Amino acid sequence: MSQLRIGSYLPGQTTSPENTAIRAARADERGYFDIQAVHDDPHGPDPWVAAMQMLAVTANSAVLVDDVVLTDPESAQVRGWVRAAATAAAYGAGRLQVGLRPAPGTAPDDAARWALDVRDAVHAHWIREPATGFLERAVPAAVDVDFSAVGDDEAGLAAGVALGAWGTSTRDRDAASIASSVAGLVQRARAVGVDPATVRRRLGVVGVFSSRSEGFLHGPPRQWVAELLSLVREFDFDTVVVDPAASDRYSAMPFIAQVAPALRAATGWSRRAAVAPPVIERVGSWGDAGGLPVAERPGAPAIAPQRFVPMGEQNARWLRSLHEHLREALADIRAAVAAVIAGSAAPESARASVNDAARVVGRGDLAHECVLFSRELEGHHGSEDTHMFPMLRAVEPAVAPVTERLAAEHHVIAEALEHLDRLLVRLMHDESDDAVLGEIAEFAAVFEQQLNSHLAYEEDQLSDAMRLVEQVL
């Protein structure tokens, strides 16, 4: 079975493209979906404007404009959206997808030919009509757009086979009806000499969540998981896209929190492990301090907000406030070191300031976690491994690699402070030692970058897990 991709149509499109983009940015940041989709609805906002805005504010998920009417490529209607698609693709860096739905009455062979023609027209648009102005520097000679066809009639199946990608939906249907559509796809592929296994398959999901089973995809999340897994495995769907606007209004959250994780676990594939970018070093520069290259920092999984507990936000705020305290301690260290270098303070005074900071950092090597878990264990580096990290792993096991990395970085920071203290001791014996002053200046600059990087990494990776902890930390 192919790796399963999971997506959602965005109900915010019914209000405005801007609202859709806001929803898309939030979902992309939290890692909910591999694909975010909008319908080409003649009664709704312009889907291409929404797609451009979504592509501009997201980085990981693909953006699908679905149900685009396919008719004669020479028609004004098609020429209009071909240009719109090519413009949107300029924002997407290969992340734009287009789902074509042949117009009613289209002959199968025409649908197959037209699908290929419009695909080629979009890909080559900027070759025929070079971009100018804002797009001139952004658009490559040819743009990359992933096309598919949707529909269960012969035209939709023919276009899907021609493009090598086809989609159907569970709307007002049961498993037997979907099986019939897949059989039609296989028959069409074999008729034109195409291996059916090479045609990618997308399943649009429309259903209702309820406390008990009342029909196909009408029941509790566990029923959704069982029925969708059966379809995915039997008919080799590689993409599942839920449509909350066509389902009950509450379907998005149970799907995100329960159905999608179960589908990924059952198919042995994780979106984050497969497509998430490396952890971004938001502030500072860790480098490879302590033999721990920054590029090897693991990331924590996105956590659905529906799992957050009422006390969790207070825990997350407390984490940030402790970080601010550590940043203030770092500023004190820098000021003390600068004073020694400038000769405006005695080394004994500077060393006392460093030791004050070291007592805070040494309590857990920037381990605000130690203060949160138990004031009795202040200053004990082992409190992180013994108390806080196990608690976080209990509520979110996937943060284990992050907590292990943070514990290792704590040791590196403690050793760095000890090194600075030794430099200041040396300086006390000879305040005119320019070599030591140079070492201190160099160390202080590097240490500031490393500590800021570490603090930002903790905030970015553990704040959500903190929001899962029931008790006050």
XYZ file of C-alpha atoms in Angstrom:
473
model
C 0.000 0.000 0.000
C 1.191 3.518 -0.794
C 2.056 5.951 1.962
C -1.199 7.474 3.143
C -1.610 11.235 2.898
C -4.357 12.934 4.902
C -6.056 16.216 4.152
C -9.099 18.396 4.659
C -11.254 20.769 2.693
C -11.357 24.088 4.524
C -14.843 25.250 5.505
C -13.548 28.810 5.940
C -13.743 29.253 2.174
C -17.438 29.934 2.617
C -16.634 33.280 4.245
C -13.571 34.647 2.466
C -10.218 33.596 0.974
C -8.516 35.459 3.823
C -10.279 33.361 6.446
C -9.344 30.232 4.524
C -5.690 31.297 4.526
C -5.743 31.892 8.289
C -7.136 28.409 8.873
C -4.588 26.934 6.481
C -1.654 28.638 8.199
C -2.770 27.392 11.606
C -3.271 23.816 10.388
C 0.075 23.847 8.560
C 1.948 25.103 11.621
C 0.432 22.382 13.791
C 1.008 19.636 11.229
C -2.603 18.513 10.929
C -2.704 17.748 7.221
C -0.583 16.825 4.218
C -3.127 18.456 1.876
C -5.449 21.422 2.404
C -8.188 21.798 -0.174
C -10.825 24.212 -1.440
C -13.695 23.566 -3.830
C -14.136 25.509 -7.063
C -17.632 26.607 -6.142
C -19.286 29.027 -8.600
C -21.334 30.431 -5.710
C -18.347 30.936 -3.386
C -15.198 33.072 -3.246
C -12.540 32.740 -5.933
C -10.682 29.467 -5.183
C -7.530 30.641 -6.966
C -7.229 33.701 -4.746
C -7.684 31.415 -1.743
C -5.059 29.006 -3.116
C -2.498 31.763 -3.649
C -3.002 33.061 -0.125
C -2.831 29.547 1.318
C 0.401 28.792 -0.554
C 1.886 32.083 0.623
C 1.270 31.378 4.336
C 2.043 27.636 4.446
C 5.273 25.709 4.030
C 4.554 21.991 4.399
C 1.100 21.030 3.161
C 0.018 20.830 -0.453
C -2.906 23.004 -1.584
C -5.633 21.379 -3.696
C -8.160 23.314 -5.792
C -10.750 20.648 -6.477
C -13.800 20.274 -8.738
C -12.414 22.608 -11.408
C -14.718 22.249 -14.412
C -12.995 20.615 -17.379
C -14.293 21.515 -20.802
C -12.799 22.493 -24.164
C -9.335 23.984 -23.458
C -10.002 26.679 -26.058
C -12.999 28.015 -24.173
C -12.712 31.360 -22.381
C -13.633 29.663 -19.096
C -10.709 27.241 -19.250
C -8.231 29.821 -20.519
C -9.124 31.997 -17.544
C -8.479 29.415 -14.894
C -5.347 28.100 -16.650
C -3.726 31.490 -16.113
C -5.008 31.601 -12.528
C -3.582 28.143 -11.845
C -0.212 29.064 -13.333
C -0.097 32.204 -11.197
C -0.987 30.253 -8.055
C 1.673 27.674 -8.929
C 4.281 30.439 -8.879
C 3.650 30.732 -5.153
C 3.613 27.016 -4.520
C 7.049 25.611 -5.355
C 5.437 22.353 -6.474
C 2.740 22.277 -3.766
C -0.268 23.202 -5.917
C -2.682 20.433 -6.899
C -5.679 20.730 -9.231
C -8.631 18.332 -9.370
C -10.505 18.409 -12.686
C -14.178 17.439 -12.996
C -15.327 16.918 -16.616
C -18.419 18.919 -17.493
C -21.649 16.897 -17.762
C -22.020 15.240 -21.152
C -18.288 15.205 -21.936
C -17.251 12.150 -23.944
C -14.630 9.959 -22.209
C -12.019 10.347 -24.949
C -12.513 14.124 -25.000
C -12.138 14.249 -21.227
C -8.868 12.308 -21.383
C -7.465 14.512 -24.147
C -8.601 17.800 -22.601
C -7.180 16.843 -19.216
C -3.739 16.372 -20.722
C -4.069 19.558 -22.778
C -4.912 21.793 -19.807
C -2.219 20.167 -17.683
C 0.350 20.959 -20.356
C -1.069 24.461 -20.792
C -0.614 25.270 -17.100
C 2.877 23.792 -16.958
C 3.997 25.777 -20.006
C 2.044 28.978 -19.370
C 5.029 31.090 -18.318
C 7.062 29.845 -21.264
C 4.461 31.196 -23.701
C 3.674 34.316 -21.646
C 6.761 35.405 -19.676
C 5.956 36.847 -16.281
C 6.484 40.534 -15.654
C 6.521 42.767 -12.613
C 6.147 41.050 -9.267
C 6.213 37.515 -10.708
C 9.144 38.036 -13.072
C 11.804 36.845 -10.651
C 9.638 34.266 -8.882
C 8.354 32.159 -11.766
C 10.479 29.386 -13.310
C 10.197 28.724 -17.028
C 7.861 25.799 -16.294
C 5.699 25.454 -13.183
C 5.030 22.184 -11.383
C 1.369 21.362 -10.704
C -0.035 17.969 -9.694
C -3.234 17.268 -11.677
C -5.932 14.685 -11.001
C -9.483 14.076 -12.177
C -12.573 13.490 -10.060
C -15.848 11.821 -10.923
C -17.399 8.382 -11.150
C -18.834 8.684 -14.638
C -16.922 7.450 -17.678
C -15.496 10.910 -18.410
C -14.107 11.294 -14.903
C -12.570 7.828 -14.990
C -11.045 8.453 -18.433
C -9.490 11.752 -17.370
C -8.161 10.178 -14.164
C -6.471 7.349 -16.050
C -4.949 9.807 -18.526
C -3.525 11.968 -15.723
C -2.491 9.005 -13.573
C -4.486 10.348 -10.612
C -8.198 10.033 -9.838
C -10.521 10.910 -7.000
C -13.930 9.935 -5.733
C -16.061 10.734 -2.687
C -18.131 8.940 -0.067
C -20.890 11.561 -0.299
C -24.299 9.803 -0.322
C -22.604 6.484 -1.049
C -21.692 3.212 0.622
C -18.683 0.914 0.334
C -20.279 -1.128 -2.466
C -20.787 1.981 -4.594
C -17.162 3.012 -4.128
C -16.059 -0.496 -5.054
C -18.042 -0.164 -8.278
C -16.276 3.108 -9.137
C -12.856 1.584 -8.536
C -13.816 -1.352 -10.730
C -14.711 1.115 -13.473
C -11.332 2.805 -13.073
C -9.540 -0.527 -13.421
C -11.577 -1.406 -16.491
C -10.825 1.929 -18.193
C -7.105 1.669 -17.407
C -6.830 -1.816 -18.872
C -8.790 -0.772 -21.941
C -6.208 1.890 -22.830
C -3.180 -0.202 -21.857
C -2.447 1.433 -18.469
C -1.524 -0.548 -15.366
C -4.321 0.290 -12.872
C -1.833 0.165 -10.002
C -0.027 3.213 -11.407
C -3.112 5.454 -11.074
C -3.041 7.301 -7.744
C -6.366 7.372 -5.895
C -7.849 10.026 -3.606
C -10.903 9.493 -1.397
C -13.031 12.454 -0.323
C -14.658 11.686 3.007
C -18.138 12.898 3.944
C -19.772 11.540 7.073
C -21.246 12.228 10.488
C -19.772 11.625 13.933
C -22.197 10.284 16.512
C -22.098 8.245 19.700
C -23.488 5.113 18.034
C -23.403 3.574 14.580
C -26.209 4.678 12.269
C -24.769 3.732 8.882
C -21.689 3.989 6.695
C -19.347 6.684 8.082
C -22.075 7.680 10.516
C -20.917 6.766 13.980
C -18.094 7.158 16.522
C -14.466 7.811 15.481
C -13.494 4.145 15.874
C -16.112 3.243 13.246
C -14.706 5.862 10.877
C -11.219 4.420 11.345
C -12.344 0.850 10.658
C -14.368 1.751 7.558
C -11.761 4.088 6.073
C -8.969 1.591 6.672
C -11.006 -1.044 4.876
C -11.381 1.226 1.829
C -7.747 2.319 1.863
C -6.434 -1.216 2.084
C -8.842 -2.860 -0.344
C -8.740 -0.214 -3.065
C -5.276 1.291 -2.498
C -6.326 4.881 -1.854
C -3.152 6.841 -1.148
C -4.934 10.033 -0.022
C -7.899 10.631 2.288
C -9.399 14.141 2.435
C -12.211 14.912 4.872
C -14.849 17.463 3.866
C -16.223 19.114 7.031
C -18.396 21.545 5.094
C -20.237 18.627 3.496
C -20.273 16.624 6.743
C -21.711 17.703 10.061
C -20.196 20.964 11.324
C -18.288 19.200 14.105
C -16.524 16.606 11.938
C -13.148 18.362 11.573
C -12.020 18.122 15.193
C -12.733 14.410 15.827
C -11.091 13.658 12.503
C -7.945 15.629 13.444
C -7.716 14.382 17.015
C -8.721 10.732 16.643
C -9.271 9.464 13.114
C -6.196 10.867 11.340
C -3.672 9.681 13.986
C -5.237 6.204 13.982
C -5.119 5.988 10.193
C -1.468 7.000 10.147
C -0.570 4.564 12.888
C -2.423 1.704 11.197
C -0.752 2.349 7.848
C 2.680 2.567 9.441
C 3.415 6.089 8.296
C 3.833 9.420 10.068
C 3.374 12.727 8.271
C 5.897 14.479 10.502
C 8.559 11.833 10.025
C 8.035 11.777 6.276
C 7.595 15.380 5.212
C 8.182 17.760 8.104
C 11.192 20.037 7.620
C 14.133 19.963 10.057
C 13.712 21.839 13.323
C 14.253 25.513 12.625
C 16.744 27.334 14.842
C 14.561 30.343 15.520
C 16.946 32.336 17.729
C 20.662 32.125 18.433
C 23.136 29.592 17.103
C 23.908 26.286 18.798
C 26.333 25.017 16.156
C 27.703 21.656 17.243
C 28.356 22.539 20.882
C 29.234 19.548 23.015
C 29.317 17.341 19.951
C 25.575 17.815 19.489
C 25.026 19.308 16.005
C 21.992 21.570 15.815
C 20.905 19.790 12.639
C 20.324 16.630 14.702
C 17.810 18.200 17.071
C 14.621 16.138 16.951
C 11.234 17.787 16.663
C 8.126 17.206 18.737
C 4.897 16.195 16.997
C 2.097 18.662 16.446
C -0.609 18.261 19.091
C -4.268 18.917 18.339
C -5.577 21.797 20.497
C -8.587 19.660 21.411
C -6.253 17.657 23.653
C -5.170 20.679 25.672
C -6.419 20.747 29.270
C -7.694 23.856 31.093
C -4.588 24.113 33.252
C -2.273 23.530 30.306
C -2.064 27.112 29.076
C -0.971 28.231 32.538
C 1.807 25.641 32.421
C 2.914 26.860 28.990
C 2.963 30.484 30.199
C 4.968 29.447 33.240
C 7.493 27.797 30.966
C 7.912 31.003 28.996
C 8.219 33.105 32.145
C 11.045 30.873 33.366
C 12.762 31.356 30.037
C 12.525 35.098 30.470
C 14.155 34.756 33.882
C 17.016 32.771 32.335
C 17.434 35.352 29.592
C 17.703 38.047 32.240
C 20.353 35.969 34.000
C 22.225 35.711 30.714
C 22.092 39.479 30.311
C 23.573 39.818 33.805
C 26.433 37.505 32.844
C 27.145 39.459 29.682
C 27.121 42.734 31.593
C 29.513 41.359 34.211
C 31.894 39.990 31.580
C 31.807 43.277 29.665
C 32.632 45.114 32.846
C 35.687 42.937 33.484
C 36.898 43.329 29.896
C 36.480 47.092 30.150
C 38.347 47.072 33.442
C 35.494 48.794 35.225
C 34.823 46.034 37.716
C 36.975 43.834 39.838
C 37.128 40.179 38.754
C 35.870 39.103 42.169
C 32.629 41.052 41.579
C 32.149 39.635 38.113
C 32.785 36.121 39.337
C 30.089 36.536 41.969
C 27.589 37.549 39.286
C 28.468 34.495 37.208
C 28.065 32.230 40.207
C 24.622 33.721 40.906
C 23.602 32.818 37.366
C 25.261 29.434 37.659
C 23.119 28.628 40.670
C 20.016 29.224 38.539
C 21.372 27.418 35.473
C 22.939 24.672 37.607
C 19.561 23.912 39.150
C 18.883 22.045 36.008
C 21.195 23.476 33.393
C 18.599 26.036 32.396
C 16.195 23.579 33.942
C 13.171 25.675 34.724
C 11.527 22.245 34.726
C 13.158 21.551 38.107
C 11.555 24.646 39.648
C 8.144 23.767 38.186
C 8.106 20.154 39.354
C 9.430 20.530 42.837
C 11.158 23.372 44.645
C 12.725 20.734 46.898
C 14.798 19.496 43.962
C 16.108 22.952 42.984
C 19.592 22.823 41.619
C 19.552 19.100 40.953
C 20.148 18.333 37.344
C 18.659 14.883 37.711
C 15.204 16.273 38.481
C 14.454 16.702 34.789
C 15.114 13.061 33.965
C 13.436 11.819 37.125
C 10.279 13.929 37.212
C 9.337 16.356 34.477
C 10.446 14.462 31.398
C 8.684 11.224 32.414
C 5.529 13.258 33.058
C 5.666 14.796 29.590
C 6.374 11.418 28.000
C 3.350 9.982 29.802
C 0.983 12.513 28.221
C 2.787 12.605 24.851
C 5.261 9.731 24.295
C 6.500 11.229 21.030
C 8.366 13.996 22.879
C 10.891 11.470 24.241
C 13.632 12.298 21.682
C 13.255 15.995 22.489
C 13.558 15.511 26.249
C 16.661 13.369 25.751
C 18.256 16.029 23.579
C 17.392 18.785 26.062
C 18.951 16.836 28.919
C 22.147 16.469 26.904
C 22.205 20.177 26.110
C 21.757 20.965 29.808
C 25.097 19.275 30.501
C 26.798 21.241 27.741
C 25.527 24.536 29.157
C 26.636 23.631 32.693
C 30.122 22.847 31.430
C 30.170 26.137 29.546
C 29.405 28.117 32.692
C 32.115 26.225 34.562
C 34.552 27.115 31.779
C 33.634 30.783 32.045
C 34.147 30.655 35.790
C 37.633 29.170 35.276
C 38.486 31.942 32.842
C 37.499 34.546 35.416
C 39.603 32.790 38.081
C 42.577 33.021 35.728
C 41.869 36.673 35.169
C 41.901 37.323 38.929
C 45.563 36.323 38.977
C 46.523 38.644 36.134
C 44.042 41.327 35.096
C 46.365 42.420 32.310
C 46.321 39.059 30.547
C 44.969 40.136 27.164
C 44.775 36.526 25.995
C 42.315 35.661 28.759
C 40.274 38.762 28.034
C 40.068 37.716 24.403
C 38.959 34.227 25.400
C 36.282 35.667 27.652
C 34.980 37.966 24.948
C 34.878 35.152 22.408
C 33.264 32.751 24.856
C 30.599 35.220 25.958
C 29.509 35.900 22.379
C 29.284 32.193 21.525
C 27.574 31.307 24.798
C 24.869 33.908 24.295
C 24.030 32.402 20.906
C 23.991 28.838 22.259
C 21.836 29.596 25.280
C 19.306 31.613 23.279
C 19.113 28.792 20.757
C 18.524 26.258 23.524
C 15.774 28.310 25.176
C 13.955 28.861 21.895
C 14.223 25.135 21.078
C 12.611 24.238 24.409
C 9.790 26.738 23.879
C 9.071 25.561 20.369
C 9.141 21.851 21.155
C 7.714 21.497 24.682
C 5.082 24.226 25.042
C 2.316 22.115 23.519
C 3.213 19.106 25.651
C 3.042 21.339 28.720
C -0.542 22.141 27.742
C -1.418 18.479 28.241
C -0.405 18.358 31.925
C -3.406 18.436 34.256
C -1.681 19.720 37.403
C 0.013 23.044 37.972
C 3.741 22.728 37.451
